[in-house]
Amino acid sequence: MITSDDKRIVVTCLFASISFGILKGWMSPAESEPYMDEIFHIPQVQKYCAGDFISWDPKITTLPGLYLITIGILNPISKFIGPIMTLCDTFHLRCVSLALSVVNFLIIQRITIQIHGARHGIFGDDKKCLLSSLNIALFPLLYFFSFFYYTDVGSTFMVLLMYCPHLEKRDWFAAFIGFLAVLFRQTNIIWVAFVAVQACGPHLIHAIHSLMHMDKKNVKFSLTFTGQLKELIEGILALLLFYPSTLLKDVVIKCLLTAGGYLIVGLFFIAFIIINKGIVVGDRLAHTAVFHPTQMFYFFGFSLVMSFPHCISKMESFFKHSLKKKPFWLATLSLFFYGIIREYGSLAHPYLLADNRHYTFYIWRKIIHRSNWSPYLGIPFYIYGAYCLSRTLRATGIIFRISFPIFLSFNLCPQLLLEFRYFIIPYLLYRLHIRPEKYSNLMIEMLLYLLINLGTMYAYMYKPFAWPHEPNSIQRFMW
């Protein structure tokens, strides 16, 4: 009899084999030389392969986590195949990204089972969990960059690897992985802090519920978000004002015992900022922080498109509860979105306006800013995307529901550049918590992802073009 583990092994092997075939047969032959950001990453890791750990390209903005894990993978292999420099060519470095993508698929399977597995009743169908995991692994942004030597796949690998042991209550190990995640991309410190909050949350909730039991014998805990939020705020105030010893003993000390590792990572990061005099390692002029709240709206719209098969079923409840029962609230929210877009919607990084190799160049010009009024046409979609996100988060605890939008804003709002790669990790965290309820939704999602992947790969391979000022240099479309 074929077990669930057997199915996962077969699907993972097929995923790895087909992906390698795509890299070997199509993507790499189409452009065998380093392309786009690879022109920075590949020469840098080749210096590491040669034993030069001192030289550094000032155009690189991230820490050397990707290069270190590459050496860690290739060095043992070189003992059997030959000198490590023979493995540090463009193709084999892309294979490293692809290998990390396969491992990501394995981690996603494990996380999906942890969140939606058999112990969760109706949603605990192992086949649905496997299909959902495969869809997440095929997520177009992440899958496309599996064929390039970029930091995105490795950064995602580390964040997922951190989240997995956290769900298993192994937070000190998760914190160590979080430290490594920051070495791939400094902004991952935001997700380290997010996981730390999830680790501490149960201690805070338990302390508040204990106080409620002290005050009343028959306590009925609220099941609504508003009620839970009220309980949380009142509980925190009570702990701060009237029960500081309980706060210290049942919250602070227990949090340090559980999540102290995350605090250590945070202290190291603060020391890094002081020594480095900033977060970015290089090319600081192109990566200055701004206040860009419309990034949240772009994320809502992006998430709506990518999770649309799962959002269709929420339309009825949206129209029933939001349009009919809360029209004033919806109108107020629309005016708020309008005001934010009016004030900040024109913010655009010079890269976005100048680089026509990226799809965001065309989305910005042809859709978002096609005319003076077109930026506001997206408001209904942004609102519905935000609604679908909030509905998904209902299945999580109150701490997750409150903290995810907050940390999402920390991650996106300081970014001037509209870059879909910044959406990868928050979208995956959102998508991992979407319940795999219906096979039809999962199959439509897979079809959507496959079509997008085929389209972007086709455009990359078969629609090259040249800039007038660089007629001998081939350019290609990519995310």
Short mmCIF file of C-alpha atoms in Angstrom, two decimals:
data_model
loop_
_atom_site.label_atom_id
_atom_site.label_comp_id
_atom_site.label_asym_id
_atom_site.label_seq_id
_atom_site.Cartn_x
_atom_site.Cartn_y
_atom_site.Cartn_z
CA MET A 1 0.00 0.00 0.00
CA ILE A 2 1.31 3.43 -0.96
CA THR A 3 1.69 5.64 2.10
CA SER A 4 1.55 9.42 2.34
CA ASP A 5 5.33 9.49 2.76
CA ASP A 6 5.74 7.51 -0.48
CA LYS A 7 3.56 10.02 -2.33
CA ARG A 8 5.55 12.94 -0.97
CA ILE A 9 8.83 11.31 -2.03
CA VAL A 10 7.54 10.62 -5.56
CA VAL A 11 6.14 14.14 -6.01
CA THR A 12 9.34 15.72 -4.65
CA CYS A 13 11.50 13.64 -7.01
CA LEU A 14 9.30 14.61 -9.96
CA PHE A 15 9.46 18.27 -8.95
CA ALA A 16 13.26 18.11 -8.72
CA SER A 17 13.70 16.17 -11.99
CA ILE A 18 11.39 18.36 -14.07
CA SER A 19 12.89 21.54 -12.62
CA PHE A 20 16.43 20.36 -13.37
CA GLY A 21 15.34 19.49 -16.90
CA ILE A 22 13.99 23.02 -17.36
CA LEU A 23 17.25 24.53 -16.10
CA LYS A 24 19.48 22.22 -18.12
CA GLY A 25 17.44 22.14 -21.31
CA TRP A 26 15.92 25.60 -21.59
CA MET A 27 16.67 28.32 -19.07
CA SER A 28 20.44 27.99 -18.84
CA PRO A 29 21.10 27.49 -22.60
CA ALA A 30 18.97 30.56 -23.33
CA GLU A 31 21.38 32.68 -21.27
CA SER A 32 24.51 30.82 -20.20
CA GLU A 33 26.26 33.96 -18.95
CA PRO A 34 25.43 35.75 -15.68
CA TYR A 35 22.35 37.90 -16.13
CA MET A 36 20.93 40.90 -14.24
CA ASP A 37 21.89 40.65 -10.55
CA GLU A 38 23.96 37.54 -11.27
CA ILE A 39 26.67 39.82 -12.65
CA PHE A 40 27.29 40.85 -9.04
CA HIS A 41 26.62 37.61 -7.16
CA ILE A 42 28.51 35.15 -9.36
CA PRO A 43 31.88 36.98 -9.48
CA GLN A 44 31.62 37.51 -5.72
CA VAL A 45 31.02 33.84 -4.91
CA GLN A 46 33.77 32.87 -7.34
CA LYS A 47 36.15 34.91 -5.19
CA TYR A 48 34.96 32.90 -2.20
CA CYS A 49 35.51 29.69 -4.15
CA ALA A 50 39.07 30.85 -4.82
CA GLY A 51 39.62 31.43 -1.09
CA ASP A 52 39.35 35.23 -1.23
CA PHE A 53 36.99 36.19 1.60
CA ILE A 54 38.23 39.80 1.81
CA SER A 55 37.35 41.35 -1.56
CA TRP A 56 33.82 42.72 -1.79
CA ASP A 57 31.79 44.26 -4.61
CA PRO A 58 30.39 47.57 -3.26
CA LYS A 59 27.32 47.16 -5.47
CA ILE A 60 26.15 44.16 -3.40
CA THR A 61 23.72 45.24 -0.68
CA THR A 62 23.23 41.97 1.24
CA LEU A 63 25.42 40.00 3.63
CA PRO A 64 27.32 36.95 2.31
CA GLY A 65 24.94 34.21 3.49
CA LEU A 66 24.25 32.98 -0.04
CA TYR A 67 27.95 32.69 -0.83
CA LEU A 68 28.75 30.90 2.42
CA ILE A 69 26.05 28.27 1.95
CA THR A 70 27.21 27.83 -1.63
CA ILE A 71 30.73 27.06 -0.42
CA GLY A 72 29.23 24.73 2.17
CA ILE A 73 27.42 22.80 -0.56
CA LEU A 74 30.06 22.79 -3.28
CA ASN A 75 33.16 22.18 -1.17
CA PRO A 76 32.21 18.61 -0.09
CA ILE A 77 31.11 17.80 -3.66
CA SER A 78 34.45 19.01 -5.00
CA LYS A 79 36.21 16.33 -2.96
CA PHE A 80 34.74 13.74 -5.33
CA ILE A 81 34.44 15.65 -8.62
CA GLY A 82 37.44 17.96 -8.76
CA PRO A 83 38.59 21.48 -7.85
CA ILE A 84 35.84 23.65 -6.45
CA MET A 85 36.47 26.33 -9.08
CA THR A 86 35.15 23.92 -11.73
CA LEU A 87 31.84 23.92 -9.86
CA CYS A 88 31.71 27.69 -9.47
CA ASP A 89 30.54 28.36 -13.00
CA THR A 90 27.18 29.91 -13.80
CA PHE A 91 25.33 26.64 -14.44
CA HIS A 92 26.40 24.89 -11.24
CA LEU A 93 25.71 27.99 -9.16
CA ARG A 94 22.20 28.06 -10.59
CA CYS A 95 21.96 24.40 -9.61
CA VAL A 96 22.61 25.48 -6.02
CA SER A 97 19.54 27.74 -6.18
CA LEU A 98 17.53 24.90 -7.69
CA ALA A 99 18.65 22.51 -4.94
CA LEU A 100 17.53 25.04 -2.32
CA SER A 101 14.20 25.30 -4.15
CA VAL A 102 13.71 21.54 -3.82
CA VAL A 103 14.53 21.73 -0.10
CA ASN A 104 12.04 24.60 0.17
CA PHE A 105 9.40 22.24 -1.22
CA LEU A 106 10.22 19.71 1.50
CA ILE A 107 10.02 22.37 4.21
CA ILE A 108 6.75 23.69 2.81
CA GLN A 109 5.30 20.18 2.97
CA ARG A 110 6.29 19.89 6.61
CA ILE A 111 4.89 23.31 7.53
CA THR A 112 1.64 22.62 5.67
CA ILE A 113 1.17 19.39 7.60
CA GLN A 114 1.95 21.18 10.86
CA ILE A 115 -0.66 23.84 10.16
CA HIS A 116 -3.33 21.84 8.32
CA GLY A 117 -2.40 18.20 8.97
CA ALA A 118 -4.48 15.22 10.14
CA ARG A 119 -4.94 16.54 13.65
CA HIS A 120 -6.86 19.50 12.21
CA GLY A 121 -9.88 17.45 11.16
CA ILE A 122 -11.71 18.27 7.94
CA PHE A 123 -8.74 20.13 6.45
CA GLY A 124 -6.32 17.35 7.34
CA ASP A 125 -6.44 15.52 4.01
CA ASP A 126 -2.84 14.53 3.25
CA LYS A 127 -3.48 14.68 -0.50
CA LYS A 128 -4.77 18.24 -0.22
CA CYS A 129 -1.79 19.19 1.92
CA LEU A 130 0.62 17.73 -0.65
CA LEU A 131 -1.14 19.45 -3.54
CA SER A 132 -1.20 22.73 -1.64
CA SER A 133 2.52 22.39 -0.88
CA LEU A 134 3.29 21.74 -4.55
CA ASN A 135 1.36 24.85 -5.55
CA ILE A 136 3.30 26.95 -3.05
CA ALA A 137 6.59 25.54 -4.39
CA LEU A 138 5.42 26.54 -7.89
CA PHE A 139 4.59 30.08 -6.72
CA PRO A 140 5.72 32.02 -9.83
CA LEU A 141 8.03 34.55 -8.16
CA LEU A 142 9.88 31.92 -6.15
CA TYR A 143 9.94 29.27 -8.87
CA PHE A 144 11.24 31.60 -11.58
CA PHE A 145 14.22 32.66 -9.48
CA SER A 146 15.00 29.02 -8.70
CA PHE A 147 16.77 29.04 -12.06
CA PHE A 148 19.04 31.99 -11.21
CA TYR A 149 21.80 32.58 -8.70
CA TYR A 150 19.86 35.17 -6.71
CA THR A 151 19.46 35.62 -2.96
CA ASP A 152 15.69 35.13 -3.04
CA VAL A 153 15.51 31.33 -2.95
CA GLY A 154 18.19 31.07 -0.26
CA SER A 155 16.62 33.84 1.81
CA THR A 156 13.22 32.15 1.59
CA PHE A 157 14.82 28.82 2.49
CA MET A 158 16.19 30.26 5.72
CA VAL A 159 12.97 32.00 6.75
CA LEU A 160 10.91 28.85 6.11
CA LEU A 161 13.53 26.79 7.93
CA MET A 162 13.20 29.16 10.89
CA TYR A 163 9.40 29.03 10.87
CA CYS A 164 9.28 25.22 10.78
CA PRO A 165 11.03 24.50 14.14
CA HIS A 166 9.14 27.42 15.69
CA LEU A 167 5.89 25.57 14.92
CA GLU A 168 7.44 22.54 16.64
CA LYS A 169 8.20 24.63 19.76
CA ARG A 170 11.98 24.50 19.13
CA ASP A 171 12.48 28.24 19.29
CA TRP A 172 16.14 28.36 20.27
CA PHE A 173 17.03 26.37 17.17
CA ALA A 174 14.65 28.54 15.15
CA ALA A 175 16.45 31.64 16.47
CA PHE A 176 19.79 30.24 15.30
CA ILE A 177 18.32 29.73 11.83
CA GLY A 178 16.96 33.26 12.05
CA PHE A 179 20.49 34.53 12.59
CA LEU A 180 21.53 32.74 9.39
CA ALA A 181 18.49 34.17 7.59
CA VAL A 182 19.72 37.70 8.32
CA LEU A 183 23.03 36.78 6.66
CA PHE A 184 21.06 36.24 3.44
CA ARG A 185 19.04 39.44 3.62
CA GLN A 186 19.11 42.03 6.39
CA THR A 187 15.37 42.69 6.20
CA ASN A 188 14.79 39.12 7.37
CA ILE A 189 15.33 40.50 10.87
CA ILE A 190 11.70 41.63 10.57
CA TRP A 191 10.55 38.02 10.19
CA VAL A 192 12.84 36.92 13.01
CA ALA A 193 11.06 39.47 15.22
CA PHE A 194 7.69 38.31 13.89
CA VAL A 195 8.39 34.70 14.84
CA ALA A 196 9.66 35.87 18.24
CA VAL A 197 6.30 37.56 18.84
CA GLN A 198 4.50 34.32 17.91
CA ALA A 199 6.70 32.46 20.40
CA CYS A 200 5.92 34.91 23.22
CA GLY A 201 2.25 35.33 22.40
CA PRO A 202 0.96 32.18 24.15
CA HIS A 203 2.62 33.22 27.43
CA LEU A 204 0.92 36.62 27.29
CA ILE A 205 -2.47 35.12 26.42
CA HIS A 206 -2.17 32.52 29.19
CA ALA A 207 -1.31 35.20 31.75
CA ILE A 208 -4.30 37.32 30.68
CA HIS A 209 -6.67 34.37 30.84
CA SER A 210 -5.34 33.50 34.30
CA LEU A 211 -6.16 37.04 35.44
CA MET A 212 -9.66 36.71 34.04
CA HIS A 213 -10.15 33.49 36.00
CA MET A 214 -8.99 35.26 39.16
CA ASP A 215 -11.61 37.98 38.74
CA LYS A 216 -14.50 35.73 37.72
CA LYS A 217 -15.32 32.12 38.37
CA ASN A 218 -17.26 31.53 35.15
CA VAL A 219 -15.26 33.09 32.35
CA LYS A 220 -16.43 33.11 28.73
CA PHE A 221 -13.62 33.97 26.38
CA SER A 222 -14.59 36.02 23.34
CA LEU A 223 -14.51 34.33 19.95
CA THR A 224 -14.75 37.52 17.88
CA PHE A 225 -11.71 39.50 16.79
CA THR A 226 -13.02 42.68 18.41
CA GLY A 227 -13.68 40.87 21.67
CA GLN A 228 -10.28 39.18 21.67
CA LEU A 229 -8.57 42.48 20.90
CA LYS A 230 -10.41 44.13 23.79
CA GLU A 231 -9.39 41.29 26.13
CA LEU A 232 -5.79 41.58 24.98
CA ILE A 233 -5.55 45.36 25.49
CA GLU A 234 -7.31 45.26 28.86
CA GLY A 235 -5.15 42.34 29.95
CA ILE A 236 -1.90 44.07 28.99
CA LEU A 237 -2.95 47.23 30.84
CA ALA A 238 -3.93 45.21 33.91
CA LEU A 239 -0.59 43.40 33.92
CA LEU A 240 1.34 46.65 33.55
CA LEU A 241 -0.60 48.65 36.13
CA PHE A 242 -1.77 46.16 38.74
CA TYR A 243 0.11 42.89 38.34
CA PRO A 244 3.74 43.74 37.44
CA SER A 245 5.04 40.70 39.34
CA THR A 246 2.78 38.41 37.29
CA LEU A 247 3.94 40.17 34.13
CA LEU A 248 7.56 39.56 35.11
CA LYS A 249 7.12 35.95 36.23
CA ASP A 250 4.55 34.61 33.76
CA VAL A 251 5.36 36.65 30.68
CA VAL A 252 8.81 38.24 30.64
CA ILE A 253 10.78 35.37 32.21
CA LYS A 254 8.90 32.69 30.28
CA CYS A 255 9.41 34.65 27.06
CA LEU A 256 13.14 34.88 27.72
CA LEU A 257 13.30 31.14 28.37
CA THR A 258 11.32 30.37 25.23
CA ALA A 259 12.38 33.09 22.83
CA GLY A 260 15.60 34.48 24.29
CA GLY A 261 17.45 33.34 21.20
CA TYR A 262 15.53 35.81 19.06
CA LEU A 263 16.52 38.59 21.46
CA ILE A 264 20.17 37.63 21.07
CA VAL A 265 19.80 37.79 17.28
CA GLY A 266 18.21 41.22 17.65
CA LEU A 267 21.08 42.47 19.80
CA PHE A 268 23.61 41.22 17.26
CA PHE A 269 21.67 43.01 14.53
CA ILE A 270 21.66 46.28 16.48
CA ALA A 271 25.43 45.94 16.92
CA PHE A 272 25.76 45.35 13.17
CA ILE A 273 23.78 48.51 12.39
CA ILE A 274 25.96 50.57 14.73
CA ILE A 275 29.21 49.20 13.29
CA ASN A 276 28.01 49.35 9.68
CA LYS A 277 26.29 52.73 10.21
CA GLY A 278 23.20 51.43 8.49
CA ILE A 279 21.39 48.31 7.35
CA VAL A 280 22.55 48.18 3.73
CA VAL A 281 26.06 46.83 3.07
CA GLY A 282 26.68 48.54 -0.28
CA ASP A 283 25.09 50.83 -2.91
CA ARG A 284 23.34 52.86 -0.20
CA LEU A 285 22.27 55.71 -2.46
CA ALA A 286 19.97 53.36 -4.39
CA HIS A 287 18.51 51.81 -1.24
CA THR A 288 17.44 54.60 1.07
CA ALA A 289 14.42 54.11 3.34
CA VAL A 290 11.26 56.14 2.70
CA PHE A 291 7.67 56.06 3.93
CA HIS A 292 5.78 54.32 1.14
CA PRO A 293 2.43 53.00 2.49
CA THR A 294 1.04 52.24 -0.97
CA GLN A 295 3.39 49.24 -0.99
CA MET A 296 0.79 47.60 1.27
CA PHE A 297 -1.89 48.19 -1.37
CA TYR A 298 0.32 46.72 -4.09
CA PHE A 299 0.82 43.68 -1.88
CA PHE A 300 -2.94 43.30 -1.37
CA GLY A 301 -3.48 43.45 -5.12
CA PHE A 302 -0.62 41.06 -5.81
CA SER A 303 -1.90 38.61 -3.19
CA LEU A 304 -5.41 38.78 -4.64
CA VAL A 305 -4.12 37.76 -8.07
CA MET A 306 -1.87 34.99 -6.80
CA SER A 307 -4.44 33.53 -4.39
CA PHE A 308 -7.47 34.30 -6.53
CA PRO A 309 -8.72 30.67 -6.67
CA HIS A 310 -8.99 30.74 -2.88
CA CYS A 311 -10.51 34.22 -2.82
CA ILE A 312 -13.45 33.45 -5.11
CA SER A 313 -15.32 31.66 -2.34
CA LYS A 314 -15.01 34.72 -0.08
CA MET A 315 -16.91 37.03 -2.45
CA GLU A 316 -20.33 36.13 -1.06
CA SER A 317 -19.34 36.89 2.52
CA PHE A 318 -17.63 40.11 1.39
CA PHE A 319 -20.76 41.42 -0.31
CA LYS A 320 -23.01 40.22 2.51
CA HIS A 321 -21.01 41.49 5.48
CA SER A 322 -19.13 44.45 4.03
CA LEU A 323 -21.27 45.97 1.30
CA LYS A 324 -24.70 45.35 2.81
CA LYS A 325 -24.10 45.40 6.56
CA LYS A 326 -21.17 47.82 6.80
CA PRO A 327 -21.43 50.28 3.89
CA PHE A 328 -20.25 53.22 6.00
CA TRP A 329 -17.17 51.29 7.12
CA LEU A 330 -16.41 50.32 3.52
CA ALA A 331 -16.86 53.89 2.30
CA THR A 332 -14.57 55.18 5.05
CA LEU A 333 -11.94 52.59 4.15
CA SER A 334 -12.20 53.54 0.47
CA LEU A 335 -11.65 57.20 1.33
CA PHE A 336 -8.64 56.24 3.44
CA PHE A 337 -7.15 54.26 0.55
CA TYR A 338 -7.89 57.19 -1.78
CA GLY A 339 -6.11 59.61 0.53
CA ILE A 340 -3.03 57.40 0.84
CA ILE A 341 -2.81 56.91 -2.93
CA ARG A 342 -3.31 60.63 -3.56
CA GLU A 343 -0.47 61.48 -1.17
CA TYR A 344 1.99 58.64 -1.80
CA GLY A 345 0.83 56.87 -4.97
CA SER A 346 3.27 58.70 -7.24
CA LEU A 347 6.39 57.59 -5.36
CA ALA A 348 8.58 55.68 -7.78
CA HIS A 349 12.18 54.52 -7.68
CA PRO A 350 14.35 55.55 -10.66
CA TYR A 351 14.98 51.84 -11.37
CA LEU A 352 11.23 51.27 -11.75
CA LEU A 353 10.92 54.08 -14.28
CA ALA A 354 14.02 53.22 -16.29
CA ASP A 355 14.44 49.42 -16.42
CA ASN A 356 12.09 47.93 -19.01
CA ARG A 357 13.34 44.40 -18.40
CA HIS A 358 11.05 44.02 -15.38
CA TYR A 359 7.30 43.43 -15.52
CA THR A 360 6.78 46.09 -12.85
CA PHE A 361 7.95 48.68 -15.41
CA TYR A 362 4.94 47.85 -17.59
CA ILE A 363 2.49 47.35 -14.72
CA TRP A 364 3.40 50.80 -13.42
CA ARG A 365 3.12 52.55 -16.79
CA LYS A 366 0.31 50.61 -18.44
CA ILE A 367 -1.95 49.85 -15.46
CA ILE A 368 -1.23 51.75 -12.24
CA HIS A 369 -0.29 55.09 -13.85
CA ARG A 370 -1.88 54.80 -17.25
CA SER A 371 -3.72 58.08 -16.59
CA ASN A 372 -4.26 60.58 -13.78
CA TRP A 373 -7.23 58.62 -12.40
CA SER A 374 -6.04 55.05 -13.02
CA PRO A 375 -4.21 54.72 -9.65
CA TYR A 376 -7.59 54.93 -7.92
CA LEU A 377 -9.20 52.17 -10.00
CA GLY A 378 -7.27 49.62 -8.00
CA ILE A 379 -8.93 50.59 -4.69
CA PRO A 380 -11.74 47.96 -4.88
CA PHE A 381 -9.19 45.26 -5.64
CA TYR A 382 -6.86 46.39 -2.85
CA ILE A 383 -9.75 46.36 -0.38
CA TYR A 384 -10.92 42.93 -1.45
CA GLY A 385 -7.35 41.61 -1.31
CA ALA A 386 -7.02 42.97 2.23
CA TYR A 387 -10.37 41.40 3.12
CA CYS A 388 -9.24 37.98 1.86
CA LEU A 389 -6.04 38.32 3.86
CA SER A 390 -7.96 39.15 7.03
CA ARG A 391 -10.37 36.23 6.46
CA THR A 392 -7.44 33.83 6.12
CA LEU A 393 -5.86 35.12 9.31
CA ARG A 394 -9.07 34.31 11.21
CA ALA A 395 -7.84 30.73 11.47
CA THR A 396 -4.74 31.92 13.33
CA GLY A 397 -4.48 33.23 16.88
CA ILE A 398 -5.10 36.82 17.91
CA ILE A 399 -1.36 37.52 18.18
CA PHE A 400 -0.77 36.38 14.59
CA ARG A 401 -3.75 38.34 13.30
CA ILE A 402 -2.52 41.55 14.88
CA SER A 403 1.20 41.17 14.30
CA PHE A 404 1.26 39.96 10.68
CA PRO A 405 -0.08 43.21 9.15
CA ILE A 406 2.23 45.20 11.43
CA PHE A 407 5.37 43.32 10.43
CA LEU A 408 4.21 43.28 6.82
CA SER A 409 4.17 47.08 6.92
CA PHE A 410 7.62 47.11 8.55
CA ASN A 411 8.87 44.99 5.66
CA LEU A 412 7.26 46.88 2.78
CA CYS A 413 6.57 50.51 3.71
CA PRO A 414 10.25 51.62 3.93
CA GLN A 415 10.85 50.37 0.36
CA LEU A 416 10.72 52.94 -2.41
CA LEU A 417 11.14 50.39 -5.20
CA LEU A 418 8.08 48.46 -6.33
CA GLU A 419 9.69 45.03 -6.53
CA PHE A 420 7.58 41.88 -6.43
CA ARG A 421 10.49 39.91 -4.95
CA TYR A 422 9.92 41.82 -1.70
CA PHE A 423 6.50 40.16 -1.57
CA ILE A 424 7.77 36.56 -1.65
CA ILE A 425 8.19 35.83 2.07
CA PRO A 426 5.08 37.65 3.34
CA TYR A 427 2.99 36.09 0.60
CA LEU A 428 4.26 32.61 1.44
CA LEU A 429 3.46 33.13 5.13
CA TYR A 430 -0.04 34.21 4.10
CA ARG A 431 -0.49 31.37 1.61
CA LEU A 432 0.75 28.72 4.05
CA HIS A 433 -2.17 29.60 6.32
CA ILE A 434 -4.83 29.30 3.60
CA ARG A 435 -6.74 26.12 4.35
CA PRO A 436 -6.58 23.54 1.51
CA GLU A 437 -10.35 23.03 1.57
CA LYS A 438 -11.32 22.19 -2.01
CA TYR A 439 -9.51 20.23 -4.70
CA SER A 440 -11.08 22.50 -7.32
CA ASN A 441 -9.45 25.60 -5.80
CA LEU A 442 -6.08 23.85 -5.60
CA MET A 443 -6.28 22.63 -9.19
CA ILE A 444 -7.24 26.08 -10.49
CA GLU A 445 -4.38 27.56 -8.49
CA MET A 446 -1.95 25.05 -9.98
CA LEU A 447 -3.18 25.84 -13.49
CA LEU A 448 -2.80 29.57 -12.80
CA TYR A 449 0.74 29.14 -11.52
CA LEU A 450 1.75 26.85 -14.38
CA LEU A 451 0.42 29.31 -16.95
CA ILE A 452 2.23 32.23 -15.32
CA ASN A 453 5.46 30.21 -15.08
CA LEU A 454 5.20 29.12 -18.71
CA GLY A 455 4.51 32.68 -19.80
CA THR A 456 7.40 34.24 -17.88
CA MET A 457 9.84 31.52 -18.94
CA TYR A 458 8.75 31.83 -22.56
CA ALA A 459 9.19 35.60 -22.47
CA TYR A 460 12.63 35.20 -20.90
CA MET A 461 13.85 32.60 -23.39
CA TYR A 462 12.19 33.58 -26.67
CA LYS A 463 11.51 37.33 -26.46
CA PRO A 464 14.96 38.90 -26.10
CA PHE A 465 15.50 42.49 -27.13
CA ALA A 466 18.29 45.06 -27.30
CA TRP A 467 18.55 48.62 -26.06
CA PRO A 468 19.39 51.22 -28.72
CA HIS A 469 22.42 52.40 -26.75
CA GLU A 470 23.63 48.77 -26.29
CA PRO A 471 22.77 47.06 -29.60
CA ASN A 472 25.17 44.17 -29.02
CA SER A 473 23.85 43.28 -25.57
CA ILE A 474 20.80 41.02 -25.30
CA GLN A 475 18.18 41.92 -22.68
CA ARG A 476 15.49 39.60 -21.36
CA PHE A 477 12.19 39.99 -19.53
CA MET A 478 11.96 38.83 -15.94
CA TRP A 479 10.14 39.56 -12.68
#
